[in-house]
């Protein structure tokens, strides 16, 4: 629908997930690479892989925020906008940075793969940046179009590592961003209620 397409084409303004408030730990190289997206003057394709909850979505949104802050255009596509159909890709080739989250379901069908290949080529020609996130690597995906498969496999792949791999002496210096904590606290004040009637009547709001 039109609303889904607008969400895809206009990166939302709230600064909830940024590269600054991402706790990089052993993933500092990834954050640095994302911060440079769209600024090198040459095409770049980056692929983030890792388990659910590793921070892939946070990093894609953070990369888009960083691009916008640098004066570039950016678009973030969560899996939810896929329901709008292949037309969701229209116009994205004119952006400087395009980030596609949960890429797995976007491939496997001919129309989607053709649209994705066209987007890839457009961004390549314009020296843009194309970012992907998936639990799998490009080599693990079943891609029907050989041209698209070879391009995806040429992406620079980064594996997000858990904070547990960070040396213990450095872990002790980690701090949770205060503004991020405040946002979550405000949300939980309402959304901790599990009973629909209690939620509707706001009977258990936390002060």
mmCIF file of C-alpha atoms in Angstrom:
data_model
loop_
_atom_site.group_PDB
_atom_site.id
_atom_site.type_symbol
_atom_site.label_atom_id
_atom_site.label_comp_id
_atom_site.label_asym_id
_atom_site.label_seq_id
_atom_site.Cartn_x
_atom_site.Cartn_y
_atom_site.Cartn_z
ATOM 1 C CA UNK A 1 0.000 0.000 0.000
ATOM 2 C CA UNK A 2 1.009 3.672 -0.297
ATOM 3 C CA UNK A 3 1.806 4.016 3.393
ATOM 4 C CA UNK A 4 4.230 1.068 3.294
ATOM 5 C CA UNK A 5 5.984 2.547 0.306
ATOM 6 C CA UNK A 6 6.346 5.912 2.018
ATOM 7 C CA UNK A 7 7.881 4.251 5.065
ATOM 8 C CA UNK A 8 10.381 2.529 2.811
ATOM 9 C CA UNK A 9 11.279 5.595 0.791
ATOM 10 C CA UNK A 10 11.546 8.081 3.637
ATOM 11 C CA UNK A 11 13.906 7.076 6.392
ATOM 12 C CA UNK A 12 12.213 7.859 9.726
ATOM 13 C CA UNK A 13 13.703 10.701 11.752
ATOM 14 C CA UNK A 14 13.672 9.376 15.374
ATOM 15 C CA UNK A 15 17.239 8.712 16.472
ATOM 16 C CA UNK A 16 16.546 5.545 18.457
ATOM 17 C CA UNK A 17 19.108 3.310 16.758
ATOM 18 C CA UNK A 18 22.356 5.056 15.878
ATOM 19 C CA UNK A 19 25.940 3.974 15.431
ATOM 20 C CA UNK A 20 26.811 6.064 18.460
ATOM 21 C CA UNK A 21 24.531 4.240 20.894
ATOM 22 C CA UNK A 22 25.397 0.775 19.563
ATOM 23 C CA UNK A 23 27.609 -1.077 22.030
ATOM 24 C CA UNK A 24 30.243 -2.181 19.514
ATOM 25 C CA UNK A 25 32.391 -4.399 21.722
ATOM 26 C CA UNK A 26 34.322 -6.669 19.353
ATOM 27 C CA UNK A 27 32.435 -5.220 16.358
ATOM 28 C CA UNK A 28 34.171 -1.857 16.141
ATOM 29 C CA UNK A 29 35.443 -2.540 12.621
ATOM 30 C CA UNK A 30 31.867 -3.071 11.426
ATOM 31 C CA UNK A 31 30.673 0.204 12.940
ATOM 32 C CA UNK A 32 33.557 2.073 11.307
ATOM 33 C CA UNK A 33 32.764 0.525 7.916
ATOM 34 C CA UNK A 34 29.094 1.487 8.196
ATOM 35 C CA UNK A 35 29.990 5.024 9.208
ATOM 36 C CA UNK A 36 31.861 5.423 5.897
ATOM 37 C CA UNK A 37 29.014 4.120 3.721
ATOM 38 C CA UNK A 38 28.217 6.383 0.809
ATOM 39 C CA UNK A 39 31.204 8.644 1.451
ATOM 40 C CA UNK A 40 33.969 6.843 -0.420
ATOM 41 C CA UNK A 41 32.976 7.903 -3.942
ATOM 42 C CA UNK A 42 32.811 4.280 -5.061
ATOM 43 C CA UNK A 43 30.163 1.571 -4.830
ATOM 44 C CA UNK A 44 30.066 -0.583 -1.737
ATOM 45 C CA UNK A 45 27.990 -3.610 -0.768
ATOM 46 C CA UNK A 46 28.127 -4.685 2.887
ATOM 47 C CA UNK A 47 26.513 -7.787 4.332
ATOM 48 C CA UNK A 48 25.894 -8.137 8.067
ATOM 49 C CA UNK A 49 25.349 -11.643 9.380
ATOM 50 C CA UNK A 50 24.805 -12.948 12.877
ATOM 51 C CA UNK A 51 22.253 -14.465 15.198
ATOM 52 C CA UNK A 52 18.885 -12.873 15.980
ATOM 53 C CA UNK A 53 19.375 -10.115 18.527
ATOM 54 C CA UNK A 54 22.980 -9.448 17.537
ATOM 55 C CA UNK A 55 22.138 -5.872 16.516
ATOM 56 C CA UNK A 56 21.922 -6.136 12.730
ATOM 57 C CA UNK A 57 18.771 -3.991 12.436
ATOM 58 C CA UNK A 58 20.196 -1.432 14.843
ATOM 59 C CA UNK A 59 23.338 -1.125 12.734
ATOM 60 C CA UNK A 60 21.472 -0.782 9.428
ATOM 61 C CA UNK A 61 19.326 2.009 10.844
ATOM 62 C CA UNK A 62 22.394 3.571 12.430
ATOM 63 C CA UNK A 63 24.182 3.564 9.077
ATOM 64 C CA UNK A 64 21.217 5.346 7.494
ATOM 65 C CA UNK A 65 21.152 7.941 10.270
ATOM 66 C CA UNK A 66 24.888 8.516 9.821
ATOM 67 C CA UNK A 67 24.447 8.970 6.065
ATOM 68 C CA UNK A 68 21.629 11.491 6.571
ATOM 69 C CA UNK A 69 23.742 13.372 9.127
ATOM 70 C CA UNK A 70 26.494 13.573 6.493
ATOM 71 C CA UNK A 71 24.081 15.182 4.025
ATOM 72 C CA UNK A 72 23.306 12.023 2.036
ATOM 73 C CA UNK A 73 19.996 10.335 1.263
ATOM 74 C CA UNK A 74 19.268 6.980 2.862
ATOM 75 C CA UNK A 75 16.474 4.410 2.884
ATOM 76 C CA UNK A 76 15.947 1.580 5.346
ATOM 77 C CA UNK A 77 13.663 -1.297 4.304
ATOM 78 C CA UNK A 78 12.441 -3.556 7.106
ATOM 79 C CA UNK A 79 10.888 -6.870 6.112
ATOM 80 C CA UNK A 80 7.397 -5.470 6.798
ATOM 81 C CA UNK A 81 7.433 -3.273 3.668
ATOM 82 C CA UNK A 82 7.887 -6.309 1.420
ATOM 83 C CA UNK A 83 4.098 -6.701 1.497
ATOM 84 C CA UNK A 84 3.878 -3.604 -0.725
ATOM 85 C CA UNK A 85 5.264 -5.623 -3.660
ATOM 86 C CA UNK A 86 8.307 -5.179 -5.889
ATOM 87 C CA UNK A 87 7.306 -1.556 -6.506
ATOM 88 C CA UNK A 88 8.847 -0.795 -3.123
ATOM 89 C CA UNK A 89 12.212 -0.623 -4.902
ATOM 90 C CA UNK A 90 11.086 2.150 -7.261
ATOM 91 C CA UNK A 91 13.203 5.270 -6.858
ATOM 92 C CA UNK A 92 15.635 3.710 -4.378
ATOM 93 C CA UNK A 93 18.378 3.663 -6.970
ATOM 94 C CA UNK A 94 18.604 7.449 -6.584
ATOM 95 C CA UNK A 95 19.479 7.209 -2.885
ATOM 96 C CA UNK A 96 23.057 7.248 -1.641
ATOM 97 C CA UNK A 97 22.566 4.455 0.902
ATOM 98 C CA UNK A 98 19.962 1.687 0.812
ATOM 99 C CA UNK A 99 19.703 -0.835 3.653
ATOM 100 C CA UNK A 100 17.600 -4.004 3.317
ATOM 101 C CA UNK A 101 16.889 -5.886 6.527
ATOM 102 C CA UNK A 102 16.207 -9.647 6.689
ATOM 103 C CA UNK A 103 17.163 -10.102 3.051
ATOM 104 C CA UNK A 104 16.390 -13.847 2.968
ATOM 105 C CA UNK A 105 12.674 -13.616 2.002
ATOM 106 C CA UNK A 106 13.448 -10.951 -0.627
ATOM 107 C CA UNK A 107 15.206 -13.518 -2.826
ATOM 108 C CA UNK A 108 13.959 -16.791 -4.280
ATOM 109 C CA UNK A 109 11.254 -15.333 -6.543
ATOM 110 C CA UNK A 110 12.018 -14.111 -10.061
ATOM 111 C CA UNK A 111 10.268 -10.685 -9.873
ATOM 112 C CA UNK A 112 11.966 -9.837 -6.569
ATOM 113 C CA UNK A 113 15.379 -10.951 -7.762
ATOM 114 C CA UNK A 114 15.083 -8.971 -10.993
ATOM 115 C CA UNK A 115 14.061 -5.848 -9.051
ATOM 116 C CA UNK A 116 16.913 -6.341 -6.583
ATOM 117 C CA UNK A 117 19.414 -6.833 -9.405
ATOM 118 C CA UNK A 118 18.221 -3.623 -11.069
ATOM 119 C CA UNK A 119 18.591 -1.745 -7.768
ATOM 120 C CA UNK A 120 22.081 -3.168 -7.278
ATOM 121 C CA UNK A 121 23.147 -2.091 -10.751
ATOM 122 C CA UNK A 122 21.673 1.399 -10.360
ATOM 123 C CA UNK A 123 23.511 1.964 -7.079
ATOM 124 C CA UNK A 124 26.692 0.524 -8.584
ATOM 125 C CA UNK A 125 26.514 2.957 -11.484
ATOM 126 C CA UNK A 126 25.891 5.896 -9.129
ATOM 127 C CA UNK A 127 28.599 4.877 -6.613
ATOM 128 C CA UNK A 128 26.059 4.337 -3.860
ATOM 129 C CA UNK A 129 26.052 1.838 -1.002
ATOM 130 C CA UNK A 130 23.841 -1.216 -0.568
ATOM 131 C CA UNK A 131 23.593 -2.822 2.862
ATOM 132 C CA UNK A 132 22.088 -6.179 3.763
ATOM 133 C CA UNK A 133 21.370 -8.042 6.986
ATOM 134 C CA UNK A 134 20.694 -11.750 7.360
ATOM 135 C CA UNK A 135 21.319 -14.666 9.681
ATOM 136 C CA UNK A 136 22.898 -16.366 6.653
ATOM 137 C CA UNK A 137 25.844 -15.427 4.454
ATOM 138 C CA UNK A 138 25.356 -14.650 0.739
ATOM 139 C CA UNK A 139 26.778 -18.071 -0.149
ATOM 140 C CA UNK A 140 24.095 -19.754 1.966
ATOM 141 C CA UNK A 141 21.137 -18.174 0.177
ATOM 142 C CA UNK A 142 19.329 -19.935 -2.655
ATOM 143 C CA UNK A 143 19.388 -17.220 -5.336
ATOM 144 C CA UNK A 144 17.917 -18.137 -8.730
ATOM 145 C CA UNK A 145 19.438 -15.399 -10.905
ATOM 146 C CA UNK A 146 23.150 -16.168 -11.448
ATOM 147 C CA UNK A 147 23.983 -12.466 -12.001
ATOM 148 C CA UNK A 148 22.385 -11.511 -8.711
ATOM 149 C CA UNK A 149 23.945 -14.432 -6.855
ATOM 150 C CA UNK A 150 27.447 -13.469 -7.989
ATOM 151 C CA UNK A 151 26.926 -9.827 -6.999
ATOM 152 C CA UNK A 152 25.580 -10.678 -3.561
ATOM 153 C CA UNK A 153 28.485 -13.048 -2.938
ATOM 154 C CA UNK A 154 30.890 -10.238 -3.802
ATOM 155 C CA UNK A 155 29.580 -8.226 -0.834
ATOM 156 C CA UNK A 156 31.915 -7.485 2.029
ATOM 157 C CA UNK A 157 30.630 -9.840 4.724
ATOM 158 C CA UNK A 158 30.843 -8.946 8.417
ATOM 159 C CA UNK A 159 29.999 -11.422 11.169
ATOM 160 C CA UNK A 160 28.594 -9.749 14.275
ATOM 161 C CA UNK A 161 30.253 -11.264 17.324
ATOM 162 C CA UNK A 162 28.671 -11.355 20.795
ATOM 163 C CA UNK A 163 29.905 -9.019 23.503
ATOM 164 C CA UNK A 164 30.989 -12.101 25.466
ATOM 165 C CA UNK A 165 33.980 -12.357 23.134
ATOM 166 C CA UNK A 166 35.184 -8.979 24.309
ATOM 167 C CA UNK A 167 38.069 -9.151 26.853
ATOM 168 C CA UNK A 168 36.754 -9.064 30.429
ATOM 169 C CA UNK A 169 38.836 -6.022 31.371
ATOM 170 C CA UNK A 170 37.144 -4.050 28.586
ATOM 171 C CA UNK A 171 33.639 -5.362 29.375
ATOM 172 C CA UNK A 172 33.861 -3.703 32.784
ATOM 173 C CA UNK A 173 33.959 -0.304 31.065
ATOM 174 C CA UNK A 174 30.755 -0.796 29.068
ATOM 175 C CA UNK A 175 27.945 1.632 29.832
ATOM 176 C CA UNK A 176 24.311 1.565 28.685
ATOM 177 C CA UNK A 177 23.430 4.825 26.853
ATOM 178 C CA UNK A 178 21.318 6.981 29.173
ATOM 179 C CA UNK A 179 19.016 8.287 26.422
ATOM 180 C CA UNK A 180 18.364 4.746 25.150
ATOM 181 C CA UNK A 181 17.504 3.633 28.694
ATOM 182 C CA UNK A 182 15.101 6.576 29.086
ATOM 183 C CA UNK A 183 13.276 5.697 25.846
ATOM 184 C CA UNK A 184 12.844 2.078 26.897
ATOM 185 C CA UNK A 185 11.680 3.075 30.381
ATOM 186 C CA UNK A 186 8.978 5.331 28.913
ATOM 187 C CA UNK A 187 7.756 2.512 26.662
ATOM 188 C CA UNK A 188 7.674 -0.085 29.423
ATOM 189 C CA UNK A 189 5.632 2.290 31.601
ATOM 190 C CA UNK A 190 2.675 1.432 29.356
ATOM 191 C CA UNK A 191 3.567 -1.717 27.427
ATOM 192 C CA UNK A 192 4.394 -3.966 30.397
ATOM 193 C CA UNK A 193 0.650 -4.610 30.764
ATOM 194 C CA UNK A 194 -0.285 -7.988 29.274
ATOM 195 C CA UNK A 195 -4.045 -8.022 29.889
ATOM 196 C CA UNK A 196 -5.843 -6.221 26.985
ATOM 197 C CA UNK A 197 -8.532 -4.754 29.237
ATOM 198 C CA UNK A 198 -5.993 -3.450 31.746
ATOM 199 C CA UNK A 199 -3.950 -2.001 28.903
ATOM 200 C CA UNK A 200 -6.973 -0.337 27.292
ATOM 201 C CA UNK A 201 -8.041 1.273 30.582
ATOM 202 C CA UNK A 202 -4.453 2.202 31.504
ATOM 203 C CA UNK A 203 -5.056 0.657 34.944
ATOM 204 C CA UNK A 204 -1.432 -0.172 35.720
ATOM 205 C CA UNK A 205 0.602 2.724 34.349
ATOM 206 C CA UNK A 206 4.012 3.051 35.912
ATOM 207 C CA UNK A 207 4.728 6.541 37.182
#
